[in-house]
XYZ file of C-alpha atoms in Angstrom:
412
model
C 111.947 60.189 117.008
C 113.805 59.291 113.815
C 112.856 59.584 110.154
C 112.169 56.027 108.998
C 111.133 56.614 105.374
C 110.954 59.361 102.751
C 108.647 58.745 99.797
C 108.117 60.965 96.760
C 104.678 61.001 95.122
C 104.179 62.485 91.649
C 100.519 62.805 90.706
C 98.521 64.694 88.090
C 94.851 65.183 89.062
C 94.372 67.826 86.380
C 97.871 69.231 86.820
C 101.206 67.919 88.087
C 102.163 67.898 91.774
C 105.234 66.619 93.639
C 104.602 65.552 97.236
C 107.000 64.337 99.934
C 105.805 61.910 102.599
C 108.050 61.560 105.675
C 107.256 58.820 108.176
C 108.902 58.579 111.598
C 109.917 55.516 113.562
C 106.781 56.119 115.657
C 104.541 56.060 112.563
C 103.839 59.819 112.432
C 103.442 61.100 108.857
C 104.354 64.575 107.624
C 103.528 66.035 104.212
C 105.476 68.530 102.105
C 104.859 70.192 98.721
C 107.727 70.295 96.181
C 105.811 71.229 93.022
C 107.764 73.310 90.494
C 105.516 73.979 87.502
C 107.080 72.708 84.280
C 110.142 71.299 86.084
C 108.436 68.832 88.413
C 110.569 65.778 87.692
C 113.794 67.633 88.457
C 112.616 68.243 92.016
C 111.243 64.712 92.350
C 114.664 63.338 91.392
C 116.460 65.758 93.730
C 114.318 64.521 96.595
C 114.300 60.835 95.742
C 117.896 60.402 94.599
C 119.781 62.955 96.711
C 117.900 64.047 99.831
C 115.874 60.998 100.868
C 118.973 58.867 101.613
C 120.346 61.680 103.799
C 117.155 61.961 105.840
C 116.831 58.373 106.992
C 117.781 58.015 110.646
C 117.827 61.776 111.350
C 115.980 63.194 114.343
C 112.663 64.486 112.985
C 112.489 67.161 115.689
C 115.711 68.893 114.611
C 114.107 71.074 111.938
C 116.591 73.951 111.942
C 119.592 71.642 111.904
C 118.108 69.629 109.033
C 117.389 72.827 107.079
C 120.985 73.997 107.466
C 122.298 70.518 106.675
C 120.430 70.438 103.371
C 121.168 74.089 102.493
C 124.786 74.529 103.613
C 125.830 70.913 103.432
C 124.924 70.513 99.768
C 127.446 73.195 98.664
C 125.216 74.106 95.665
C 122.930 76.614 97.345
C 119.739 78.407 96.353
C 117.842 78.023 93.117
C 114.258 76.816 92.625
C 114.987 73.066 92.450
C 117.105 72.982 95.603
C 114.823 75.285 97.587
C 111.622 73.482 96.534
C 113.141 70.189 97.701
C 114.262 71.715 101.013
C 110.799 73.275 101.353
C 109.119 69.885 101.124
C 111.362 68.413 103.815
C 110.969 71.427 106.087
C 107.174 71.560 105.752
C 106.838 67.826 106.365
C 108.971 68.111 109.529
C 106.850 70.977 110.850
C 103.746 68.892 110.109
C 105.225 66.025 112.137
C 106.270 68.242 115.040
C 102.817 69.819 115.278
C 101.097 66.433 115.150
C 103.316 65.109 117.949
C 102.540 68.243 119.979
C 98.825 67.775 119.293
C 98.523 71.342 117.989
C 97.717 73.045 114.691
C 100.947 74.215 113.111
C 100.308 77.935 113.599
C 100.410 77.443 117.383
C 104.033 76.298 117.147
C 104.858 79.453 115.179
C 103.710 81.738 117.997
C 99.935 81.452 117.787
C 97.439 83.484 115.792
C 98.119 87.167 115.101
C 94.711 87.613 113.415
C 91.403 85.835 113.034
C 91.970 84.776 109.423
C 94.206 85.507 106.433
C 92.821 87.925 103.835
C 92.994 86.310 100.390
C 92.547 87.433 96.810
C 91.053 85.542 93.901
C 91.684 85.719 90.159
C 89.120 87.511 88.015
C 89.744 87.532 84.280
C 88.059 87.952 80.935
C 88.916 88.450 77.312
C 86.878 91.678 77.390
C 85.153 93.905 79.962
C 81.767 92.120 80.056
C 83.470 88.769 80.652
C 85.772 90.336 83.264
C 82.817 91.922 85.078
C 81.073 88.546 85.220
C 84.193 87.026 86.766
C 84.509 89.817 89.354
C 80.841 89.457 90.314
C 81.248 85.705 90.737
C 84.209 86.190 93.079
C 82.444 88.849 95.133
C 79.385 86.612 95.412
C 81.594 83.844 96.777
C 82.864 86.164 99.502
C 86.159 87.493 98.140
C 87.018 91.031 99.227
C 90.152 91.305 97.074
C 90.420 90.391 93.382
C 93.244 90.274 90.868
C 92.234 91.872 87.562
C 93.597 90.455 84.272
C 92.105 91.000 80.807
C 92.784 90.332 77.191
C 94.630 93.016 75.224
C 93.170 94.114 71.870
C 95.202 92.614 69.044
C 96.677 89.738 71.094
C 95.243 86.237 70.835
C 96.102 85.156 74.389
C 97.398 86.887 77.507
C 98.768 85.419 80.713
C 96.209 85.175 83.516
C 93.120 85.182 81.303
C 91.149 81.941 81.340
C 89.231 80.846 78.289
C 85.479 81.386 78.396
C 84.904 77.668 78.763
C 87.235 77.430 81.776
C 86.075 80.589 83.488
C 82.762 79.241 84.763
C 82.327 78.768 88.502
C 80.647 75.607 89.701
C 81.265 72.017 90.685
C 83.785 70.421 88.365
C 84.081 73.485 86.093
C 85.699 75.869 88.555
C 88.195 78.401 87.198
C 91.532 76.624 87.535
C 93.573 78.543 84.970
C 96.564 76.427 84.007
C 98.941 78.060 81.527
C 101.156 74.939 81.506
C 99.848 73.101 78.460
C 99.932 69.310 78.121
C 102.418 69.044 75.292
C 106.019 67.952 74.673
C 107.065 71.566 73.936
C 106.019 74.976 75.276
C 103.455 76.927 73.300
C 104.369 80.443 72.133
C 102.384 83.594 72.831
C 102.747 87.071 71.314
C 103.175 90.325 73.205
C 102.798 94.060 72.477
C 103.918 96.252 75.394
C 102.590 99.539 73.960
C 99.129 98.060 73.425
C 99.156 96.687 76.974
C 100.189 100.021 78.533
C 97.419 101.827 76.621
C 94.783 99.273 77.583
C 95.274 98.488 81.276
C 94.427 101.912 82.796
C 91.095 101.943 80.948
C 90.308 98.498 82.386
C 90.839 99.656 85.965
C 88.835 102.815 85.355
C 85.933 100.660 84.166
C 86.245 98.219 87.087
C 86.272 101.029 89.651
C 83.273 102.668 88.022
C 81.393 99.359 88.068
C 82.330 97.998 91.499
C 83.176 101.073 93.557
C 86.085 101.977 95.840
C 85.872 99.271 98.521
C 86.949 96.097 96.721
C 90.733 95.636 96.781
C 92.132 95.373 93.243
C 95.440 93.799 92.237
C 97.239 93.371 88.908
C 100.135 91.227 87.670
C 102.430 92.584 84.935
C 104.376 89.292 84.952
C 107.894 90.703 84.508
C 107.132 92.053 81.042
C 108.130 95.707 81.453
C 111.364 97.667 81.567
C 111.837 99.868 84.654
C 110.724 102.976 82.699
C 107.637 101.179 81.386
C 106.896 99.872 84.886
C 107.112 103.374 86.333
C 104.726 104.636 83.657
C 102.216 101.882 84.413
C 102.402 102.429 88.161
C 101.762 106.144 87.770
C 98.894 105.639 85.309
C 97.162 103.289 87.788
C 97.453 105.587 90.824
C 93.912 107.037 90.422
C 92.430 103.542 90.861
C 93.948 102.784 94.282
C 95.464 99.360 93.626
C 96.216 97.079 96.548
C 99.360 96.224 94.599
C 101.007 96.042 91.193
C 102.884 92.749 90.890
C 106.131 91.788 89.149
C 106.364 94.920 87.025
C 109.911 94.168 85.871
C 112.397 91.297 86.234
C 113.794 91.936 89.700
C 117.032 89.969 89.479
C 118.413 93.462 88.896
C 117.210 94.733 92.244
C 118.518 98.259 91.676
C 116.081 98.658 88.763
C 113.253 99.036 91.268
C 114.790 102.316 92.458
C 113.628 103.999 89.257
C 110.137 102.512 89.548
C 109.821 103.555 93.191
C 110.882 107.126 92.421
C 108.054 107.610 89.942
C 104.981 105.946 91.441
C 103.228 105.496 94.765
C 101.349 102.405 93.580
C 102.306 99.585 96.025
C 104.665 97.019 94.516
C 104.797 93.245 95.035
C 107.812 91.236 93.884
C 109.311 87.809 94.269
C 107.235 84.785 93.310
C 110.330 83.474 91.478
C 112.679 84.306 94.383
C 113.866 81.457 96.584
C 115.801 82.917 99.537
C 116.097 86.029 101.675
C 119.261 86.921 99.743
C 117.201 87.574 96.603
C 115.398 90.381 98.441
C 118.310 92.020 100.213
C 118.387 95.353 98.367
C 114.641 95.450 97.686
C 113.754 95.160 101.364
C 116.581 97.196 102.874
C 115.864 100.169 100.596
C 112.084 99.667 100.890
C 111.709 99.422 97.109
C 108.764 97.026 97.428
C 105.770 96.666 99.732
C 105.052 92.914 99.563
C 107.223 89.800 99.198
C 105.745 87.049 97.043
C 107.830 83.915 97.713
C 105.708 80.865 98.501
C 106.494 78.304 101.177
C 106.744 75.676 98.415
C 109.591 77.363 96.503
C 111.562 79.229 99.176
C 112.755 76.677 101.693
C 109.511 75.919 103.495
C 108.196 77.420 106.708
C 111.745 78.028 107.941
C 112.908 79.713 104.729
C 109.917 82.027 104.299
C 109.910 82.919 107.993
C 113.479 84.225 107.513
C 112.306 86.404 104.634
C 109.349 87.766 106.585
C 111.367 88.465 109.726
C 113.776 90.550 107.650
C 110.937 92.227 105.733
C 109.166 93.145 108.967
C 112.091 95.352 109.985
C 111.256 97.608 107.028
C 107.438 97.508 107.157
C 107.294 95.161 104.166
C 104.490 92.587 104.323
C 103.791 89.097 103.027
C 101.884 88.392 99.833
C 102.677 84.732 99.302
C 102.268 83.202 95.849
C 99.347 80.747 95.864
C 98.180 79.601 92.425
C 96.857 76.124 91.775
C 100.341 74.868 90.872
C 101.119 75.140 94.591
C 99.414 72.079 96.028
C 96.895 72.234 98.894
C 99.775 71.182 101.166
C 101.745 74.300 100.217
C 98.662 76.494 100.549
C 97.892 75.139 104.012
C 101.468 75.747 105.126
C 101.249 79.344 103.859
C 98.001 79.973 105.735
C 99.407 78.611 109.011
C 102.454 80.860 108.621
C 100.347 83.829 107.529
C 98.073 83.477 110.528
C 101.060 83.639 112.878
C 103.422 86.297 111.501
C 102.862 89.929 112.446
C 103.599 91.386 108.991
C 101.081 89.357 107.004
C 99.591 91.262 104.075
C 97.484 89.033 101.840
C 97.466 85.465 100.475
C 96.866 84.502 96.852
C 94.062 81.931 96.684
C 93.004 80.053 93.577
C 90.585 77.275 94.457
C 91.900 73.919 93.296
C 89.940 71.699 90.938
C 87.564 69.090 92.271
C 89.939 66.247 91.370
C 92.836 67.933 93.165
C 90.638 68.377 96.227
C 89.838 64.684 96.242
C 93.535 63.766 96.308
C 94.573 66.497 98.761
C 91.846 67.014 101.336
C 92.346 70.135 103.464
C 90.572 71.518 106.500
C 90.988 75.200 105.577
C 87.925 77.376 106.127
C 87.117 80.180 103.675
C 84.754 82.855 104.972
C 84.697 86.600 105.439
C 87.105 87.037 102.550
C 89.832 85.005 104.224
C 91.219 81.589 105.083
C 91.802 80.046 108.479
C 93.227 76.615 109.316
C 91.325 74.203 111.509
C 92.415 73.194 115.006
C 93.475 69.764 113.741
C 97.076 68.942 114.723
C 99.653 69.612 112.015
C 98.888 71.116 108.625
C 95.377 69.693 108.453
C 95.937 68.023 105.062
C 94.972 64.446 104.176
C 96.479 62.811 101.076
C 94.680 59.921 99.372
C 97.703 57.979 98.115
C 95.644 55.333 96.325
C 93.759 57.965 94.354
C 96.967 59.920 93.678
C 98.494 56.819 92.075
C 95.722 56.778 89.447
C 96.807 60.125 87.990
C 100.079 59.650 86.160
C 102.466 62.483 85.368
C 101.989 64.165 81.995
C 104.591 66.521 80.483
C 103.378 70.119 80.658
C 105.204 73.380 80.064
C 104.514 77.032 80.711
C 104.365 79.079 77.496
C 107.156 81.155 76.021
C 106.560 84.703 74.856
C 107.695 86.661 71.802
C 107.305 90.282 70.734
C 105.480 90.887 67.495
C 108.812 91.022 65.632
C 109.724 87.536 66.926
C 112.118 88.542 69.722
C 111.900 86.237 72.733
C 110.484 88.196 75.661
C 109.810 87.602 79.361
C 106.762 85.458 80.012
């Protein structure tokens, strides 16, 4: 069964997505997600101009060989553009293989290790009353785990906090926080680390007092702290029993997490910007983190993330795959199939896509009991409306940049 065509679809039903469609000589179609927020066209070109010609005529069943061919054969290894492109090919090939087998994808990965994948939603608010409303809305929908992000006094905008107008839950107005603004240049935000470190513990104290000890609470520091600051935050949040504290410091310097680990028992999640198992080598081997965050979409697909999780499992490190709405429903479905199968699953990020996105990318995922489970439909269980996708043209959009109050460019 040979690959007969490889088509790249760029669509923007509210936000930009890059999708790969592989079709075999037998007419079987496989779908892959290659979305890289703010750099979408670079991946689309990589797929269309460099990988698609190499795929034509290859055996669609040889997934591992194709993965190695695209990774090792390209000489220029790793990096988000390369690994997002490889991810799309890999995911599409797994989709094809499962459809030919007549099985949902998770069955080809060893079958289910659990009934469903625990997920967490995003609760946010500019102040405590607005945050509490958001938490209540998520709990009412059935979430058992919630990420907590709030405004910081003195700062106009903070990552992860939707505007009041966008925070409503309901048909067509669902919270779909998109920090990538539709503009030819990135917007700039301001940041004050000391104000943030003073404010966050009081937020979690208030949330625990309001909602009790059972709901799992998470928080994302978004790479904005030094190791010493990260250690201070982790220790200050220990009384509130976080499920995890995410991306406390830029982890390219993996040894920096040694200092953080020495000073706090708050569980740590790292890696949504990591693309291969090599990025985690020290972090996993020395057990400096508790959860790995790489998504299927950005880390080489099912094959690439499975390598990371197999290595992580040796050290009791679990999955916590990145799953915002800039990962398309194809990428989310792939993550849920993988999460259902692997032994060391931890939790899956789950932001519900907008209504327009759902019309373009129809999925068969079931959300209940605080978790997601794929259907028994063969393959990924995703249906793409290509005609509708063509109506939504790409629009330039960039994630913000971030500056300290004195104007110094800071991590966003």
